[in-house]
């Protein structure tokens, strides 16, 4: 049973560029959440997708957008990259949205460096 | 914005010793409290989900308690082993999970 997979594992971009990160949820999961973890901080919630729609959003600018596909996989897109976007981006999957008891299953993350 | 504080930020523990650390969060409109363990070069893994005031959960040598009225949770490690070295994250759930900054635990042989 494959867990949550993310690609790529590492990425180097320059300021102003655009980036797309990908996530495949754990088998049987239908909800995908994205988190940004900057150095020395806990993961910060970006947004959550369920039934191919953004259901919740954290305090991130519109440069951060996403998509969920019919097979439940998801993409995170960041436009006009800033140096401050350098971080580890984590994808987490779960079954059903909104249940406070649902554990999240995380991928290993994509380390994004913006130069 | 939900303010979640974990203390200490890091601690060193001698192998065999027991330790504990704290997660503090606003007690109002509380739904659940999650604990995750994040080992270096791995993915965060769920340890516990607790919902009721006074709840206690245990997994091997690790246990956690929850006080929803005052807004805190303790995580305990009994007889620490090197494999317990990790960052421990707590996250209260209102309409979404909000993570604290974590407590980084290093167990020295």
mmCIF file of C-alpha atoms in Angstrom:
data_model
loop_
_atom_site.group_PDB
_atom_site.id
_atom_site.type_symbol
_atom_site.label_atom_id
_atom_site.label_comp_id
_atom_site.label_asym_id
_atom_site.label_seq_id
_atom_site.Cartn_x
_atom_site.Cartn_y
_atom_site.Cartn_z
ATOM 1 C CA UNK A 1 0.000 0.000 0.000
ATOM 2 C CA UNK A 2 1.681 3.156 -1.237
ATOM 3 C CA UNK A 3 1.738 6.020 1.181
ATOM 4 C CA UNK A 4 1.697 9.687 0.270
ATOM 5 C CA UNK A 5 4.179 10.434 -2.483
ATOM 6 C CA UNK A 6 5.504 13.838 -3.466
ATOM 7 C CA UNK A 7 7.589 14.970 -6.381
ATOM 8 C CA UNK A 8 10.119 16.292 -6.893
ATOM 9 C CA UNK A 9 12.078 15.858 -3.666
ATOM 10 C CA UNK A 10 14.241 18.897 -4.274
ATOM 11 C CA UNK A 11 13.863 21.909 -6.522
ATOM 12 C CA UNK A 12 15.910 25.035 -7.172
ATOM 13 C CA UNK A 13 14.280 28.058 -8.781
ATOM 14 C CA UNK A 14 15.092 31.730 -9.191
ATOM 15 C CA UNK A 15 13.026 34.705 -8.105
ATOM 16 C CA UNK A 16 10.059 35.440 -10.334
ATOM 17 C CA UNK A 17 9.783 31.921 -11.678
ATOM 18 C CA UNK A 18 6.819 29.613 -11.254
ATOM 19 C CA UNK A 19 6.872 26.151 -9.702
ATOM 20 C CA UNK A 20 4.535 23.153 -9.583
ATOM 21 C CA UNK A 21 4.716 20.522 -6.865
ATOM 22 C CA UNK A 22 2.852 17.235 -7.045
ATOM 23 C CA UNK A 23 1.280 14.915 -4.528
ATOM 24 C CA UNK A 24 -0.398 11.514 -4.710
ATOM 25 C CA UNK A 25 -2.452 10.685 -1.630
ATOM 26 C CA UNK A 26 -2.446 7.436 0.284
ATOM 27 C CA UNK A 27 -4.639 4.795 -1.304
ATOM 28 C CA UNK A 28 -8.256 5.277 -0.230
ATOM 29 C CA UNK A 29 -7.820 8.925 0.763
ATOM 30 C CA UNK A 30 -9.779 11.669 -0.957
ATOM 31 C CA UNK A 31 -8.584 14.834 0.790
ATOM 32 C CA UNK A 32 -5.252 16.551 0.269
ATOM 33 C CA UNK A 33 -3.796 19.358 2.376
ATOM 34 C CA UNK A 34 -0.661 21.357 1.677
ATOM 35 C CA UNK A 35 1.654 22.795 4.295
ATOM 36 C CA UNK A 36 4.714 25.048 4.148
ATOM 37 C CA UNK A 37 7.432 24.496 6.702
ATOM 38 C CA UNK A 38 10.009 27.261 6.937
ATOM 39 C CA UNK A 39 13.212 26.648 8.841
ATOM 40 C CA UNK A 40 12.645 26.591 12.606
ATOM 41 C CA UNK A 41 8.850 26.743 12.360
ATOM 42 C CA UNK A 42 6.018 24.271 12.410
ATOM 43 C CA UNK A 43 4.108 23.416 9.241
ATOM 44 C CA UNK A 44 1.809 26.271 8.141
ATOM 45 C CA UNK A 45 -1.478 25.356 6.460
ATOM 46 C CA UNK A 46 -1.732 26.552 2.852
ATOM 47 C CA UNK A 47 -4.983 24.981 1.643
ATOM 48 C CA UNK A 48 -7.030 21.810 1.451
ATOM 49 C CA UNK A 49 -8.673 20.108 -1.518
ATOM 50 C CA UNK A 50 -11.639 17.782 -1.501
ATOM 51 C CA UNK A 51 -13.818 16.736 -4.435
ATOM 52 C CA UNK A 52 -11.564 18.753 -6.726
ATOM 53 C CA UNK A 53 -12.329 22.027 -4.964
ATOM 54 C CA UNK A 54 -10.388 24.199 -2.546
ATOM 55 C CA UNK A 55 -12.275 23.817 0.731
ATOM 56 C CA UNK A 56 -10.150 25.781 3.161
ATOM 57 C CA UNK A 57 -7.304 28.227 2.813
ATOM 58 C CA UNK A 58 -4.673 29.502 5.192
ATOM 59 C CA UNK A 59 -3.073 32.921 5.255
ATOM 60 C CA UNK A 60 -1.208 32.654 1.961
ATOM 61 C CA UNK A 61 -1.353 35.062 -1.011
ATOM 62 C CA UNK A 62 -3.032 34.287 -4.304
ATOM 63 C CA UNK A 63 0.358 33.423 -5.765
ATOM 64 C CA UNK A 64 -0.251 30.067 -4.140
ATOM 65 C CA UNK A 65 -2.838 28.041 -6.016
ATOM 66 C CA UNK A 66 -3.699 24.409 -6.350
ATOM 67 C CA UNK A 67 -5.640 21.762 -8.106
ATOM 68 C CA UNK A 68 -7.031 18.352 -7.362
ATOM 69 C CA UNK A 69 -7.581 15.787 -10.071
ATOM 70 C CA UNK A 70 -10.327 13.118 -10.356
ATOM 71 C CA UNK A 71 -7.860 10.495 -9.060
ATOM 72 C CA UNK A 72 -7.429 12.658 -5.906
ATOM 73 C CA UNK A 73 -3.845 13.622 -6.699
ATOM 74 C CA UNK A 74 -3.022 17.286 -6.271
ATOM 75 C CA UNK A 75 -0.715 20.033 -7.445
ATOM 76 C CA UNK A 76 0.550 23.109 -5.660
ATOM 77 C CA UNK A 77 1.516 26.024 -7.888
ATOM 78 C CA UNK A 78 3.464 29.050 -6.760
ATOM 79 C CA UNK A 79 3.826 32.015 -9.115
ATOM 80 C CA UNK A 80 6.283 34.911 -9.010
ATOM 81 C CA UNK A 81 8.564 33.130 -6.549
ATOM 82 C CA UNK A 82 10.119 35.137 -3.736
ATOM 83 C CA UNK A 83 13.172 34.313 -1.677
ATOM 84 C CA UNK A 84 10.837 33.828 1.290
ATOM 85 C CA UNK A 85 9.076 30.973 -0.479
ATOM 86 C CA UNK A 86 12.114 28.802 0.189
ATOM 87 C CA UNK A 87 10.797 26.071 2.449
ATOM 88 C CA UNK A 88 9.825 22.429 2.751
ATOM 89 C CA UNK A 89 6.388 21.859 1.236
ATOM 90 C CA UNK A 90 4.485 18.977 2.770
ATOM 91 C CA UNK A 91 1.463 17.234 1.371
ATOM 92 C CA UNK A 92 -0.872 15.365 3.683
ATOM 93 C CA UNK A 93 -3.820 13.154 2.844
ATOM 94 C CA UNK A 94 -6.823 11.967 4.793
ATOM 95 C CA UNK A 95 -10.257 10.471 4.240
ATOM 96 C CA UNK A 96 -13.199 12.868 4.311
ATOM 97 C CA UNK A 97 -12.854 16.527 5.003
ATOM 98 C CA UNK A 98 -13.525 18.414 8.179
ATOM 99 C CA UNK A 99 -13.424 15.580 10.692
ATOM 100 C CA UNK A 100 -11.221 16.688 13.606
ATOM 101 C CA UNK A 101 -10.373 13.084 14.476
ATOM 102 C CA UNK A 102 -8.947 12.191 11.088
ATOM 103 C CA UNK A 103 -5.191 11.682 11.255
ATOM 104 C CA UNK A 104 -3.121 13.169 8.481
ATOM 105 C CA UNK A 105 -0.700 11.025 6.517
ATOM 106 C CA UNK A 106 2.241 13.042 5.267
ATOM 107 C CA UNK A 107 4.581 12.750 2.337
ATOM 108 C CA UNK A 108 8.317 13.321 2.649
ATOM 109 C CA UNK A 109 8.028 16.817 1.245
ATOM 110 C CA UNK A 110 9.534 18.880 -1.529
ATOM 111 C CA UNK A 111 12.433 21.107 -0.535
ATOM 112 C CA UNK A 112 12.163 24.307 -2.582
ATOM 113 C CA UNK A 113 15.078 26.706 -2.744
ATOM 114 C CA UNK A 114 14.548 30.104 -4.371
ATOM 115 C CA UNK A 115 17.751 31.897 -5.364
ATOM 116 C CA UNK B 1 -4.893 33.049 13.915
ATOM 117 C CA UNK B 2 -4.649 30.232 16.448
ATOM 118 C CA UNK B 3 -1.589 30.618 18.706
ATOM 119 C CA UNK B 4 -0.019 27.234 19.474
ATOM 120 C CA UNK B 5 3.076 27.165 21.635
ATOM 121 C CA UNK B 6 5.320 24.210 22.346
ATOM 122 C CA UNK B 7 7.969 24.245 25.026
ATOM 123 C CA UNK B 8 10.774 23.720 25.243
ATOM 124 C CA UNK B 9 11.852 24.195 21.617
ATOM 125 C CA UNK B 10 14.502 21.538 22.115
ATOM 126 C CA UNK B 11 15.822 19.268 24.800
ATOM 127 C CA UNK B 12 18.605 16.768 25.275
ATOM 128 C CA UNK B 13 17.819 13.622 27.239
ATOM 129 C CA UNK B 14 20.148 10.934 28.472
ATOM 130 C CA UNK B 15 19.239 7.435 27.340
ATOM 131 C CA UNK B 16 17.062 5.789 29.959
ATOM 132 C CA UNK B 17 15.802 9.053 31.427
ATOM 133 C CA UNK B 18 12.168 10.128 31.212
ATOM 134 C CA UNK B 19 11.070 13.479 29.899
ATOM 135 C CA UNK B 20 7.993 15.524 29.099
ATOM 136 C CA UNK B 21 7.087 18.651 27.194
ATOM 137 C CA UNK B 22 4.112 20.914 26.683
ATOM 138 C CA UNK B 23 1.719 22.100 24.020
ATOM 139 C CA UNK B 24 -0.387 25.182 24.852
ATOM 140 C CA UNK B 25 -3.342 26.403 22.793
ATOM 141 C CA UNK B 26 -6.480 28.538 23.171
ATOM 142 C CA UNK B 27 -9.086 26.461 24.980
ATOM 143 C CA UNK B 28 -12.168 27.922 23.276
ATOM 144 C CA UNK B 29 -13.936 26.178 20.376
ATOM 145 C CA UNK B 30 -11.755 23.146 20.730
ATOM 146 C CA UNK B 31 -12.403 19.984 18.724
ATOM 147 C CA UNK B 32 -9.333 17.734 18.936
ATOM 148 C CA UNK B 33 -5.603 17.740 19.655
ATOM 149 C CA UNK B 34 -3.168 15.853 17.447
ATOM 150 C CA UNK B 35 0.418 14.832 18.223
ATOM 151 C CA UNK B 36 2.838 13.909 15.436
ATOM 152 C CA UNK B 37 6.394 12.563 15.556
ATOM 153 C CA UNK B 38 8.787 13.682 12.848
ATOM 154 C CA UNK B 39 12.069 11.829 12.573
ATOM 155 C CA UNK B 40 14.879 13.280 10.507
ATOM 156 C CA UNK B 41 14.628 12.458 6.803
ATOM 157 C CA UNK B 42 11.197 10.888 7.273
ATOM 158 C CA UNK B 43 7.582 12.052 7.120
ATOM 159 C CA UNK B 44 5.617 13.256 10.150
ATOM 160 C CA UNK B 45 3.608 10.377 11.637
ATOM 161 C CA UNK B 46 0.535 10.626 13.810
ATOM 162 C CA UNK B 47 0.993 9.533 17.424
ATOM 163 C CA UNK B 48 -2.286 10.460 19.093
ATOM 164 C CA UNK B 49 -5.585 12.201 18.504
ATOM 165 C CA UNK B 50 -7.349 13.299 21.682
ATOM 166 C CA UNK B 51 -10.701 14.985 22.054
ATOM 167 C CA UNK B 52 -11.952 14.805 25.636
ATOM 168 C CA UNK B 53 -10.813 16.759 28.660
ATOM 169 C CA UNK B 54 -8.741 14.439 30.831
ATOM 170 C CA UNK B 55 -8.050 12.120 27.910
ATOM 171 C CA UNK B 56 -4.909 10.003 28.199
ATOM 172 C CA UNK B 57 -3.355 8.061 25.342
ATOM 173 C CA UNK B 58 -0.434 5.657 25.391
ATOM 174 C CA UNK B 59 1.714 4.080 22.700
ATOM 175 C CA UNK B 60 4.575 2.014 24.040
ATOM 176 C CA UNK B 61 6.764 4.285 26.200
ATOM 177 C CA UNK B 62 5.074 7.456 24.945
ATOM 178 C CA UNK B 63 1.933 8.863 26.498
ATOM 179 C CA UNK B 64 -0.046 12.087 26.337
ATOM 180 C CA UNK B 65 -2.614 13.886 28.429
ATOM 181 C CA UNK B 66 -5.086 16.597 27.509
ATOM 182 C CA UNK B 67 -6.595 19.483 29.474
ATOM 183 C CA UNK B 68 -9.109 21.259 27.254
ATOM 184 C CA UNK B 69 -10.346 23.641 29.944
ATOM 185 C CA UNK B 70 -6.957 25.264 30.431
ATOM 186 C CA UNK B 71 -5.670 24.581 26.923
ATOM 187 C CA UNK B 72 -2.639 22.356 27.270
ATOM 188 C CA UNK B 73 -1.375 18.871 26.538
ATOM 189 C CA UNK B 74 1.670 17.070 27.898
ATOM 190 C CA UNK B 75 3.614 14.405 26.053
ATOM 191 C CA UNK B 76 5.727 12.019 28.141
ATOM 192 C CA UNK B 77 8.525 9.705 27.088
ATOM 193 C CA UNK B 78 9.436 7.075 29.647
ATOM 194 C CA UNK B 79 12.919 5.555 29.569
ATOM 195 C CA UNK B 80 14.031 7.489 26.481
ATOM 196 C CA UNK B 81 15.824 5.559 23.753
ATOM 197 C CA UNK B 82 17.901 6.935 20.844
ATOM 198 C CA UNK B 83 15.085 5.994 18.456
ATOM 199 C CA UNK B 84 12.854 8.507 20.283
ATOM 200 C CA UNK B 85 14.995 11.313 18.854
ATOM 201 C CA UNK B 86 12.632 13.356 16.697
ATOM 202 C CA UNK B 87 10.642 16.563 16.537
ATOM 203 C CA UNK B 88 7.286 16.248 18.248
ATOM 204 C CA UNK B 89 4.546 18.445 16.817
ATOM 205 C CA UNK B 90 1.193 19.207 18.374
ATOM 206 C CA UNK B 91 -1.760 20.565 16.436
ATOM 207 C CA UNK B 92 -5.150 21.564 17.823
ATOM 208 C CA UNK B 93 -8.052 21.194 15.405
ATOM 209 C CA UNK B 94 -10.760 23.815 15.114
ATOM 210 C CA UNK B 95 -11.797 23.944 11.478
ATOM 211 C CA UNK B 96 -8.300 22.842 10.481
ATOM 212 C CA UNK B 97 -5.084 21.640 12.081
ATOM 213 C CA UNK B 98 -2.731 24.392 13.281
ATOM 214 C CA UNK B 99 0.741 23.153 14.164
ATOM 215 C CA UNK B 100 3.008 24.421 16.877
ATOM 216 C CA UNK B 101 6.702 24.949 16.268
ATOM 217 C CA UNK B 102 7.577 21.554 17.711
ATOM 218 C CA UNK B 103 9.839 20.228 20.447
ATOM 219 C CA UNK B 104 13.043 18.736 19.114
ATOM 220 C CA UNK B 105 14.170 15.824 21.294
ATOM 221 C CA UNK B 106 17.685 14.397 21.121
ATOM 222 C CA UNK B 107 18.338 11.269 23.146
ATOM 223 C CA UNK B 108 22.019 10.754 23.915
ATOM 224 C CA UNK B 109 23.326 7.181 24.301
#
